[in-house]
Tab-separated table of C-alpha atoms and ligand atoms in Angstrom:
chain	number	residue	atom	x	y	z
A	1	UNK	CA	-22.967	19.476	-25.799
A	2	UNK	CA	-20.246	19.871	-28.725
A	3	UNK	CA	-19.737	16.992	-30.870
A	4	UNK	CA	-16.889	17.036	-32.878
A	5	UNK	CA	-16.569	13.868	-35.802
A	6	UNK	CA	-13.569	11.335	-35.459
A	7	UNK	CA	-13.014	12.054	-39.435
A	8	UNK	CA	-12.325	15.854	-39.367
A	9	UNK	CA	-9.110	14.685	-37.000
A	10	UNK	CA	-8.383	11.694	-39.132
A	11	UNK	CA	-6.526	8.249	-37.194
A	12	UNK	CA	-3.281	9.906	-36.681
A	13	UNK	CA	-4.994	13.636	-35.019
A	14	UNK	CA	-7.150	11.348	-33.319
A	15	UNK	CA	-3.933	9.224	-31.442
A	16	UNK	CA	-2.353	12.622	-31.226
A	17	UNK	CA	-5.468	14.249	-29.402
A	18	UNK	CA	-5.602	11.492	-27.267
A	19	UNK	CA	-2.345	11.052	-26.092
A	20	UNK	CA	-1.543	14.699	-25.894
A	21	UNK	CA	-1.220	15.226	-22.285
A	22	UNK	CA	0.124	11.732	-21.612
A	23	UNK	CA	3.122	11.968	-19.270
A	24	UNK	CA	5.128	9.130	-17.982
A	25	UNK	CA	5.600	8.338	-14.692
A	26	UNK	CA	7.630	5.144	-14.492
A	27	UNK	CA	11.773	5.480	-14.803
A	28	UNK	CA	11.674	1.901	-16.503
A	29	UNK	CA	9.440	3.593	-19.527
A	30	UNK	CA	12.175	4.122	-22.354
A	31	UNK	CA	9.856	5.210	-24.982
A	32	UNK	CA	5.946	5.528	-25.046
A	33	UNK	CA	3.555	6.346	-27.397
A	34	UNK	CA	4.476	7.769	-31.125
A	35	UNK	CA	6.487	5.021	-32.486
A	36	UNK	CA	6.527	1.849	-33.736
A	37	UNK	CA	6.296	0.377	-30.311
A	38	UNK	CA	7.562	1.184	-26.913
A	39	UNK	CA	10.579	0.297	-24.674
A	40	UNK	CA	10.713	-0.554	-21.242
A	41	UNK	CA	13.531	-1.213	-18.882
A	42	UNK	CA	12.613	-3.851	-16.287
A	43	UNK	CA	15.727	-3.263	-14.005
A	44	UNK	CA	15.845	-6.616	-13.567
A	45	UNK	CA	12.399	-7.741	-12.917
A	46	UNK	CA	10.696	-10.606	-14.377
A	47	UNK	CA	7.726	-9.328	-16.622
A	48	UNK	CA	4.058	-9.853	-16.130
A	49	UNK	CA	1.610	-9.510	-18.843
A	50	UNK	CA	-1.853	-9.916	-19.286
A	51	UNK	CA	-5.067	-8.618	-21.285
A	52	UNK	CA	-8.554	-8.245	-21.743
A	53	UNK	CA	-11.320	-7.703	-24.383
A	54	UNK	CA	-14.509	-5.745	-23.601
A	55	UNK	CA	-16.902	-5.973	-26.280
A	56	UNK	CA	-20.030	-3.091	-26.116
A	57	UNK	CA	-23.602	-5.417	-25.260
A	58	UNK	CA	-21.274	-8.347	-23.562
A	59	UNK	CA	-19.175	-6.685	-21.307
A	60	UNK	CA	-20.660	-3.897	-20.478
A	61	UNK	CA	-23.953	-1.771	-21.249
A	62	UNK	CA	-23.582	2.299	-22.581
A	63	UNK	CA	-27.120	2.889	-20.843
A	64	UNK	CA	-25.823	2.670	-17.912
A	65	UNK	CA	-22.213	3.317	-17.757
A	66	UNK	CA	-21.081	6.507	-17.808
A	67	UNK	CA	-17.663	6.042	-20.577
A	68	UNK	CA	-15.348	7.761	-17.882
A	69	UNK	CA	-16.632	4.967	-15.806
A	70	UNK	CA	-16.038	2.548	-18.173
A	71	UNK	CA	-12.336	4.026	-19.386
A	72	UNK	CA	-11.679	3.953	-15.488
A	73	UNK	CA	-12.623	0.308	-15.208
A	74	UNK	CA	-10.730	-1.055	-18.098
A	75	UNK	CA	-7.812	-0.107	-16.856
A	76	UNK	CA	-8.490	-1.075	-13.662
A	77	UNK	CA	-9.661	-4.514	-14.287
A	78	UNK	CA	-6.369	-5.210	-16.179
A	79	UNK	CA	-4.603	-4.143	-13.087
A	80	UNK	CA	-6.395	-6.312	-10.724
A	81	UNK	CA	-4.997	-9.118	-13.445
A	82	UNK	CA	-1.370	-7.951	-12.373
A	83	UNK	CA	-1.813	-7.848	-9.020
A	84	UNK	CA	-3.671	-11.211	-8.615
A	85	UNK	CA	0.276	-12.893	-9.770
A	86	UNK	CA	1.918	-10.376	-6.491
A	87	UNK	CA	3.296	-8.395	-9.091
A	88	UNK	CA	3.399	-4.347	-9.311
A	89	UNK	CA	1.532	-3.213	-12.563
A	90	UNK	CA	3.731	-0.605	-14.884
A	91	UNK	CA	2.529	-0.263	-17.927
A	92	UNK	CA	-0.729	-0.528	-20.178
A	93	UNK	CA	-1.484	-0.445	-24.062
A	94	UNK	CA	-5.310	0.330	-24.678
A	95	UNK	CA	-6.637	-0.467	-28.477
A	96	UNK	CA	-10.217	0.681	-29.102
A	97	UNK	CA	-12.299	0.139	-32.205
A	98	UNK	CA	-15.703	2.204	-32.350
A	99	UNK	CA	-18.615	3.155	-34.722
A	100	UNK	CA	-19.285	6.753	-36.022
A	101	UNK	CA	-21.695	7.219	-33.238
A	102	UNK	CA	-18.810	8.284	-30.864
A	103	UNK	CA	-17.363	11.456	-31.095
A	104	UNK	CA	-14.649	13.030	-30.055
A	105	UNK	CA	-16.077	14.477	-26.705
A	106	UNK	CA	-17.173	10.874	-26.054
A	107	UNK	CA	-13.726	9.161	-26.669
A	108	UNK	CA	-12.093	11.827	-24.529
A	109	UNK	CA	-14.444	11.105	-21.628
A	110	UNK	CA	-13.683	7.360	-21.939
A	111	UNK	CA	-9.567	8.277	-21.877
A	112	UNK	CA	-10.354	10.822	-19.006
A	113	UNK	CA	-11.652	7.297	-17.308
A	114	UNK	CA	-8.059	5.678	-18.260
A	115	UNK	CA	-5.756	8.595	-17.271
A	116	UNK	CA	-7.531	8.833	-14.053
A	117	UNK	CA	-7.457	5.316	-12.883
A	118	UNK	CA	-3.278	4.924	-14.357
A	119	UNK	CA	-2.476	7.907	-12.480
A	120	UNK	CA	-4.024	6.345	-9.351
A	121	UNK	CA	-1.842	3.462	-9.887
A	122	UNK	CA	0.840	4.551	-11.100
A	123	UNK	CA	1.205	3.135	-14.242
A	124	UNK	CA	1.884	4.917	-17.883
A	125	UNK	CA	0.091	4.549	-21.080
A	126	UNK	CA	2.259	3.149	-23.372
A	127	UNK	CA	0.399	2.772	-26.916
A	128	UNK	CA	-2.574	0.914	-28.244
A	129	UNK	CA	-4.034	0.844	-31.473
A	130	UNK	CA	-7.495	2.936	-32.858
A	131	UNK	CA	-9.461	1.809	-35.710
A	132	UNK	CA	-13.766	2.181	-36.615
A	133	UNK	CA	-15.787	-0.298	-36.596
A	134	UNK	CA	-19.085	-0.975	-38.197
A	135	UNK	CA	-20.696	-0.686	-34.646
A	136	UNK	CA	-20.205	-0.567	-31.004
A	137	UNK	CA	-17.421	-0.305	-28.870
A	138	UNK	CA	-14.565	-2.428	-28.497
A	139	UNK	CA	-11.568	-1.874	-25.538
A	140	UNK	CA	-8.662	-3.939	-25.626
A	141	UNK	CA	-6.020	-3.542	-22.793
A	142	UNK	CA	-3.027	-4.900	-21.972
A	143	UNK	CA	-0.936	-4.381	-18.867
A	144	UNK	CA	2.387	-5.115	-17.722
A	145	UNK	CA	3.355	-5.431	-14.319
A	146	UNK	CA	6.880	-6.190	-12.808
A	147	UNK	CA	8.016	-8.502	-9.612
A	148	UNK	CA	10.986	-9.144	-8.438
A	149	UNK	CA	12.525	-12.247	-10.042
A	150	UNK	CA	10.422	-15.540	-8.746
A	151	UNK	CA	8.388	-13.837	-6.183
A	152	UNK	CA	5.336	-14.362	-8.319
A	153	UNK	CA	2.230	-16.224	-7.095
A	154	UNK	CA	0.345	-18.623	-9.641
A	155	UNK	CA	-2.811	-20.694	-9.177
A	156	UNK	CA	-1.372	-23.604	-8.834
A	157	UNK	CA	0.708	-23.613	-5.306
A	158	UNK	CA	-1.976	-24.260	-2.660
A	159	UNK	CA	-1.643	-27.076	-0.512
A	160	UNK	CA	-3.275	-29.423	2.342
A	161	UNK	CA	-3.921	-26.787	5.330
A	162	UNK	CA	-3.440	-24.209	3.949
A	163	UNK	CA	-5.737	-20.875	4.694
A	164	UNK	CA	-8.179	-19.777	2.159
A	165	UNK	CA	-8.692	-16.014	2.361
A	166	UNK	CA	-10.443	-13.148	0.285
A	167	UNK	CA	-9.864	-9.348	0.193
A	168	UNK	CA	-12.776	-7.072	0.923
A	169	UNK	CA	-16.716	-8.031	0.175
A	170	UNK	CA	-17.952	-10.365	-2.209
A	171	UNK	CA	-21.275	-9.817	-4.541
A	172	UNK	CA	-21.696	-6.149	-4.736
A	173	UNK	CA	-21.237	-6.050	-8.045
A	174	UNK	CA	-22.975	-8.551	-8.850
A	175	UNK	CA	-25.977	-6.806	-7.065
A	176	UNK	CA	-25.492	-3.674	-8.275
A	177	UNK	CA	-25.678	-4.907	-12.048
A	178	UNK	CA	-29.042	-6.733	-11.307
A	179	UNK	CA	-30.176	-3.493	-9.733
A	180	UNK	CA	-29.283	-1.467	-12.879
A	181	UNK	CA	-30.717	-4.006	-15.299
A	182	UNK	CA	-34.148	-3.499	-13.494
A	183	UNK	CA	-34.047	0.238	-14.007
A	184	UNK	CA	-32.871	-0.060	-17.542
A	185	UNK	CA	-35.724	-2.514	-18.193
A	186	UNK	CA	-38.286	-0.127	-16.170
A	187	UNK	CA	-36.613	2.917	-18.129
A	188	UNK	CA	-36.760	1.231	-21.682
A	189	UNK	CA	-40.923	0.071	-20.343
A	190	UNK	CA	-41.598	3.566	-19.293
A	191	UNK	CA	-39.129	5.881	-20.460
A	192	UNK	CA	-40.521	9.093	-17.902
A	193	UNK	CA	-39.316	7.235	-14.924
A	194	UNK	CA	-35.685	7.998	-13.940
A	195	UNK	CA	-33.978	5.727	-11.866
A	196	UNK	CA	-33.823	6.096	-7.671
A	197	UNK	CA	-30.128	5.082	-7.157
A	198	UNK	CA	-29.439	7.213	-4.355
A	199	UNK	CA	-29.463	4.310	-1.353
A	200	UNK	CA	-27.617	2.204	-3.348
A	201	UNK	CA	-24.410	3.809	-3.658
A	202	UNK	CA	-22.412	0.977	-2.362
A	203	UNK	CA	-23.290	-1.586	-4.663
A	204	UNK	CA	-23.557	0.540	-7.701
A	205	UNK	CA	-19.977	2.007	-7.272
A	206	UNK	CA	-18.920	-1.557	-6.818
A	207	UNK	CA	-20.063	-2.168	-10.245
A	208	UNK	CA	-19.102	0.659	-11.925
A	209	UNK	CA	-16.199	1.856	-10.199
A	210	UNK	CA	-14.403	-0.946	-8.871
A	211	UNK	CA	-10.472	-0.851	-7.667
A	212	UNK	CA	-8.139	-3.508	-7.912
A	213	UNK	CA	-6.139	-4.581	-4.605
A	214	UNK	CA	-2.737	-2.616	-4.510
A	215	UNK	CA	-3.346	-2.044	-1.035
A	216	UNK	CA	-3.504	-5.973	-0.059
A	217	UNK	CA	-0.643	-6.608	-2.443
A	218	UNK	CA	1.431	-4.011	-0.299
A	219	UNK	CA	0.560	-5.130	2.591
A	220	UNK	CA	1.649	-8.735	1.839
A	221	UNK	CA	5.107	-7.878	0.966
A	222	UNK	CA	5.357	-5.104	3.878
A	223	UNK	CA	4.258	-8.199	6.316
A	224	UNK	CA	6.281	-10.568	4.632
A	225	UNK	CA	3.593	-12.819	3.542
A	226	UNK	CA	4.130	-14.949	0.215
A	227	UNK	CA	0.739	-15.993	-0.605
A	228	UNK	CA	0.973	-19.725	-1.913
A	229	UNK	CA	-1.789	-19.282	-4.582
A	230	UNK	CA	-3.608	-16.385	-5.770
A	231	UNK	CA	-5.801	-15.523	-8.565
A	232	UNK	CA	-8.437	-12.227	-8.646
A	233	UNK	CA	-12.470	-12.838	-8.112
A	234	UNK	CA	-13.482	-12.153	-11.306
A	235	UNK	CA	-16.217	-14.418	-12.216
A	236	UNK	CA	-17.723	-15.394	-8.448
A	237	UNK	CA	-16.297	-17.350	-5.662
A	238	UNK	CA	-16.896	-20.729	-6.635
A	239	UNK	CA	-15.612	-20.569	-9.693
A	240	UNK	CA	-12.467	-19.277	-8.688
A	241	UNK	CA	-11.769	-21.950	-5.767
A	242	UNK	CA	-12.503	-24.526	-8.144
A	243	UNK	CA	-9.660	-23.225	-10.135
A	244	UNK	CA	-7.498	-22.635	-7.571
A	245	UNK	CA	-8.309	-26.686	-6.290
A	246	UNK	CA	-7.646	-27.652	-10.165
A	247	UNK	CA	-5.025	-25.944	-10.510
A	248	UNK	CA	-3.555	-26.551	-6.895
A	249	UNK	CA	-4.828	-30.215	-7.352
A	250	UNK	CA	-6.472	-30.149	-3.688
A	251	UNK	CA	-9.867	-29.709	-2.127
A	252	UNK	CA	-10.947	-27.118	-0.079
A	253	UNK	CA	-13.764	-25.968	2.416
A	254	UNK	CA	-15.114	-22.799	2.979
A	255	UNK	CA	-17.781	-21.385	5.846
A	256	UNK	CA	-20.197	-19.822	4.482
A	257	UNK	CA	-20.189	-17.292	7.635
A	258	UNK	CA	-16.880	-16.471	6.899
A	259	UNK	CA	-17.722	-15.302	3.301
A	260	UNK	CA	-17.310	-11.110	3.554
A	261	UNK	CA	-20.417	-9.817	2.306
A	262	UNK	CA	-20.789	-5.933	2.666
A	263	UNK	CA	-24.374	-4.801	4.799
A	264	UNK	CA	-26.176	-2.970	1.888
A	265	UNK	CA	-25.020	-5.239	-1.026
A	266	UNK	CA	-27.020	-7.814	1.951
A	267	UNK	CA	-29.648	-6.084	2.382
A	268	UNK	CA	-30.525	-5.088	-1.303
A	269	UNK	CA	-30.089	-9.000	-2.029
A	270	UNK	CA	-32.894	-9.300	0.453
A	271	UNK	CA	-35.190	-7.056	-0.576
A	272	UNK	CA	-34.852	-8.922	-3.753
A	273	UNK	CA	-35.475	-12.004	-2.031
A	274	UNK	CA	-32.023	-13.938	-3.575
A	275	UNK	CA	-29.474	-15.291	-0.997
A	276	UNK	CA	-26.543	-12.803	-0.015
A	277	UNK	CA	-24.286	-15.968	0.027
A	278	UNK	CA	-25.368	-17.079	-3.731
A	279	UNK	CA	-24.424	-13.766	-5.027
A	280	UNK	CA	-20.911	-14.243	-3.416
A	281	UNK	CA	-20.119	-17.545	-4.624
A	282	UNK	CA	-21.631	-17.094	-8.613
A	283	UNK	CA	-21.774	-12.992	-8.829
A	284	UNK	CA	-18.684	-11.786	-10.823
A	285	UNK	CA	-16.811	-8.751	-11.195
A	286	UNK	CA	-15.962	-7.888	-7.907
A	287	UNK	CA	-11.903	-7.999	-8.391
A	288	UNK	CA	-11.427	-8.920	-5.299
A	289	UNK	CA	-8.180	-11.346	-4.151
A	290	UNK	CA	-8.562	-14.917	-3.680
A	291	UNK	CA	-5.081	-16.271	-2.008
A	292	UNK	CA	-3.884	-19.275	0.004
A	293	UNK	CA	-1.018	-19.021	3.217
A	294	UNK	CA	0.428	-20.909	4.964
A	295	UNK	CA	-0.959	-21.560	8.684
A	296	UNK	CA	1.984	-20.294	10.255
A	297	UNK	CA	0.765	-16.915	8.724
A	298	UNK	CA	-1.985	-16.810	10.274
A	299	UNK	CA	-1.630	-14.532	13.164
A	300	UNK	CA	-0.011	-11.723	10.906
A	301	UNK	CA	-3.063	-12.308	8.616
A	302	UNK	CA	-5.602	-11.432	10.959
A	303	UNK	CA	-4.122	-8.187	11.860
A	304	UNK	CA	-5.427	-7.196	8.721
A	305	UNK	CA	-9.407	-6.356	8.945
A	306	UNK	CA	-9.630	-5.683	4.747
A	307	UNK	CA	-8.982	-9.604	4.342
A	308	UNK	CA	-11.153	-12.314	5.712
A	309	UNK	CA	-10.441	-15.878	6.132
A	310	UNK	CA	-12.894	-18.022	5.069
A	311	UNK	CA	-11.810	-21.859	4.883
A	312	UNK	CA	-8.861	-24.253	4.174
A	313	UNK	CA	-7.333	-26.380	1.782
A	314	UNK	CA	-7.882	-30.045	1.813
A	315	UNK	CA	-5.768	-33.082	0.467
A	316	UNK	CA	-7.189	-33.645	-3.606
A	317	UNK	CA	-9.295	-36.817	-2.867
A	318	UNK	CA	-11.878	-34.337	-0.953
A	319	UNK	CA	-14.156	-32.041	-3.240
A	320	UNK	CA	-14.177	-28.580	-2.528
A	321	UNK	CA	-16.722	-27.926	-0.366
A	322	UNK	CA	-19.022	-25.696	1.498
A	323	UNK	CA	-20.226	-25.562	5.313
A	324	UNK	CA	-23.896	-23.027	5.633
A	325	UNK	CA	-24.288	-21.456	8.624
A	326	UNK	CA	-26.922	-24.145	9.225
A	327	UNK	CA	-24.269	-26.484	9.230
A	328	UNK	CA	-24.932	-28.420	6.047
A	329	UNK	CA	-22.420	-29.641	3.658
A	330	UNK	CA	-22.855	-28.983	-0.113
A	331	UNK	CA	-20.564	-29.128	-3.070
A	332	UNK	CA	-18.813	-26.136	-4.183
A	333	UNK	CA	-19.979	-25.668	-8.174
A	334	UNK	CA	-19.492	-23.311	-11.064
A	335	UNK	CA	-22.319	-21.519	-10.363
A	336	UNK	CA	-22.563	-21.296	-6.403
A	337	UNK	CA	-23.158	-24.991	-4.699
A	338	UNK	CA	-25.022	-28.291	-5.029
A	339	UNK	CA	-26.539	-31.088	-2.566
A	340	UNK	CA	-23.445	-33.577	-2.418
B	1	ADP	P1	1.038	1.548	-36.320
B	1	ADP	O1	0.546	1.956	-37.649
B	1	ADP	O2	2.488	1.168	-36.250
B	1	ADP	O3	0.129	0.574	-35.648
B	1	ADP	P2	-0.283	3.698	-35.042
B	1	ADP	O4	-0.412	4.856	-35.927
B	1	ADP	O5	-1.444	2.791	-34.837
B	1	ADP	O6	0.997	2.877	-35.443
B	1	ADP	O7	0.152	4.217	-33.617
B	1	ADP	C1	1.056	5.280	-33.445
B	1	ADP	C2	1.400	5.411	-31.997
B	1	ADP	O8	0.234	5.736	-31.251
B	1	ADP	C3	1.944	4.120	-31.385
B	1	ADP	O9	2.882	4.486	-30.395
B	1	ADP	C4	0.731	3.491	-30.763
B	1	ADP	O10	1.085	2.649	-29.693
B	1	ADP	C5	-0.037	4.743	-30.288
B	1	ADP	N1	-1.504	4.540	-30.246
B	1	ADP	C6	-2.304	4.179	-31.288
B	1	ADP	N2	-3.591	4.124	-30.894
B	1	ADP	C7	-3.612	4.463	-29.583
B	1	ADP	C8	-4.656	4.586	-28.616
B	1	ADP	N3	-5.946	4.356	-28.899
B	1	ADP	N4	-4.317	4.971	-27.361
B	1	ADP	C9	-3.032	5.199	-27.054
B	1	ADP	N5	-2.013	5.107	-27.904
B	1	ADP	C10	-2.282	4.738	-29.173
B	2	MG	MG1	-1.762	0.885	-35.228
């Protein structure tokens, strides 16, 4: 394959090659990339913002994710960040700092990732920044998202009897990194021996190519449902109702049969003998939507089969909690649960 040096394009032809086919989509999008900074016009709206850092070797591992992968997560993960507050993502700024071992082709299949996943959405690339770095990669993203004014959801509005509910399946991404960190370490052990990924589709694609819930978000406002907290499942169930009870200052319970776990990110976690449930409640990354309604929603709710609802919200002087199938009670922690 070609490889063509950062330094024969310099910073500037770098932005330029970049950003050359970079169109905007969104009427609010004034100005975009190639000056100081860019304008938007909210209409209106009140303004979301948020962003993330992905450091190369703590975020995420180059031998085994593809950069077009890893462009296309970025973007998406930001996204998910937008949604999680019931507002519509617009915008995004991506800064990247990398070493002289990625060239041009390689920077250009990480942007590929980008463009692909802000066309999906709908959102337009707005500006960033590009420097080197002595090594690795770094991806900084912002997005900004729109909502119409006060309609946004924080973490801090669930109360007593309220419904907890999730979007999709929980720990398939967690699964599918232990799965690739085995075949890295078998790979780096015995280098000959290429990976069999090929059954495990589902749980690999959840790692490496997850989406971020426009679809729920829709759905919501299309049904008329004002979730009364939300946040996205970045870092494992648990963690996040904790928040949401600390934020919410309330308790909850959840059933652990209720907790959405997809079949093969199940049966994978049994053929590694760990719990399916465990890798729910402390797994990460599987940008999923955590939210509280009110009962009265419930019957709307149900109608739709990509959310699940999987406990309730208690008054503050009870700790959040989980039932097992077994019918046991433990404490919900950090990192999964605890005898009470
Ligand atoms: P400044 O010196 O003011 O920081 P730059 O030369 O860094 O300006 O950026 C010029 C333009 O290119 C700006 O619109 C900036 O947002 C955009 N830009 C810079 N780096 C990137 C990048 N990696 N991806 C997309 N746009 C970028
Ligand atoms: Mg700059």
């Amino acid at each position: 394959m070609e490889r063509t040096e950062v330094n024969t394009l310099g910073e500037f032809g770098l932005i330029d090659h970049l950003t050359r086919n970079n169109e905007t989509k969104q009427a609010s999008t004034l100005l975009s990339v190639g000056d100081d900074a860019a304008v938007i016009d909210h209409f209106g709206k009140q303004t979301v913002i948020s962003t993330d850092l992905l450091v190369d070797g703590v975020h995420f591992d180059l031998m085994y994710t593809p950069l077009k992968h890893l462009g296309y997560k970025s973007i998406v993960v930001n996204l998910s960040d937008i949604y999680a507050m019931n507002a519509t993502p617009t915008h995004v700024t991506v800064s990247i700092a990398f070493s002289n071992r990625f060239s041009v082709e390689a920077l250009d299949e990480l942007y590929e990732g980008m463009y692909a996943a802000c066309e999906k959405y709908n959102v337009d690339l707005i500006g960033g920044d590009t420097s080197t770095s002595p090594k690795g990669l770094v991806i900084s993203v912002t997005a900004i998202g729109e909502v119409t004014p006060n309609e946004f959801v924080t973490r801090s509005g669930a109360k007593k009897g309220d419904l907890i509910c999730v979007s999709g399946h929980l720990g398939g991404a967690y699964l599918g990194l232990t799965l690739l960190e085995r075949e890295k370490k078998i790979f780096l052990e015995s280098p000959g021996v290429q990976p069999d990924l090929e059954n495990e589709a589902y749980i690999v694609g959840k790692l490496l190519k997850p989406e971020a819930r426009k679809d729920v978000i829709e759905w919501l406002a299309e049904n008329n449902i004002k979730p009364t907290s939300m946040m996205d499942v970045s870092d494992g169930l648990s963690s996040e109702v904790l928040h949401i009870c600390k934020q919410s200052q309330c308790g909850a319970v959840l059933y652990e049969e209720k907790i959405p776990i997809h079949d093969d990110a199940r049966q994978f976690a049994y053929k590694l003998e760990l719990d399916p449930t465990a890798c729910a409640l402390s797994g990460g990354e599987d940008y999923e939507l955590l939210f509280t309604i009110d009962q009265s929603d419930y019957e709307k709710m149900v109608l739709n089969e990509e959310v699940s609802v999987i406990g309730y919200i208690t008054e503050p002087e009870k700790k959040p909690t989980i039932i097992t199938k077994g019918g046991n009670t433990y404490n919900l922690v950090a990192q999964g649960w605890q005898h009470g």
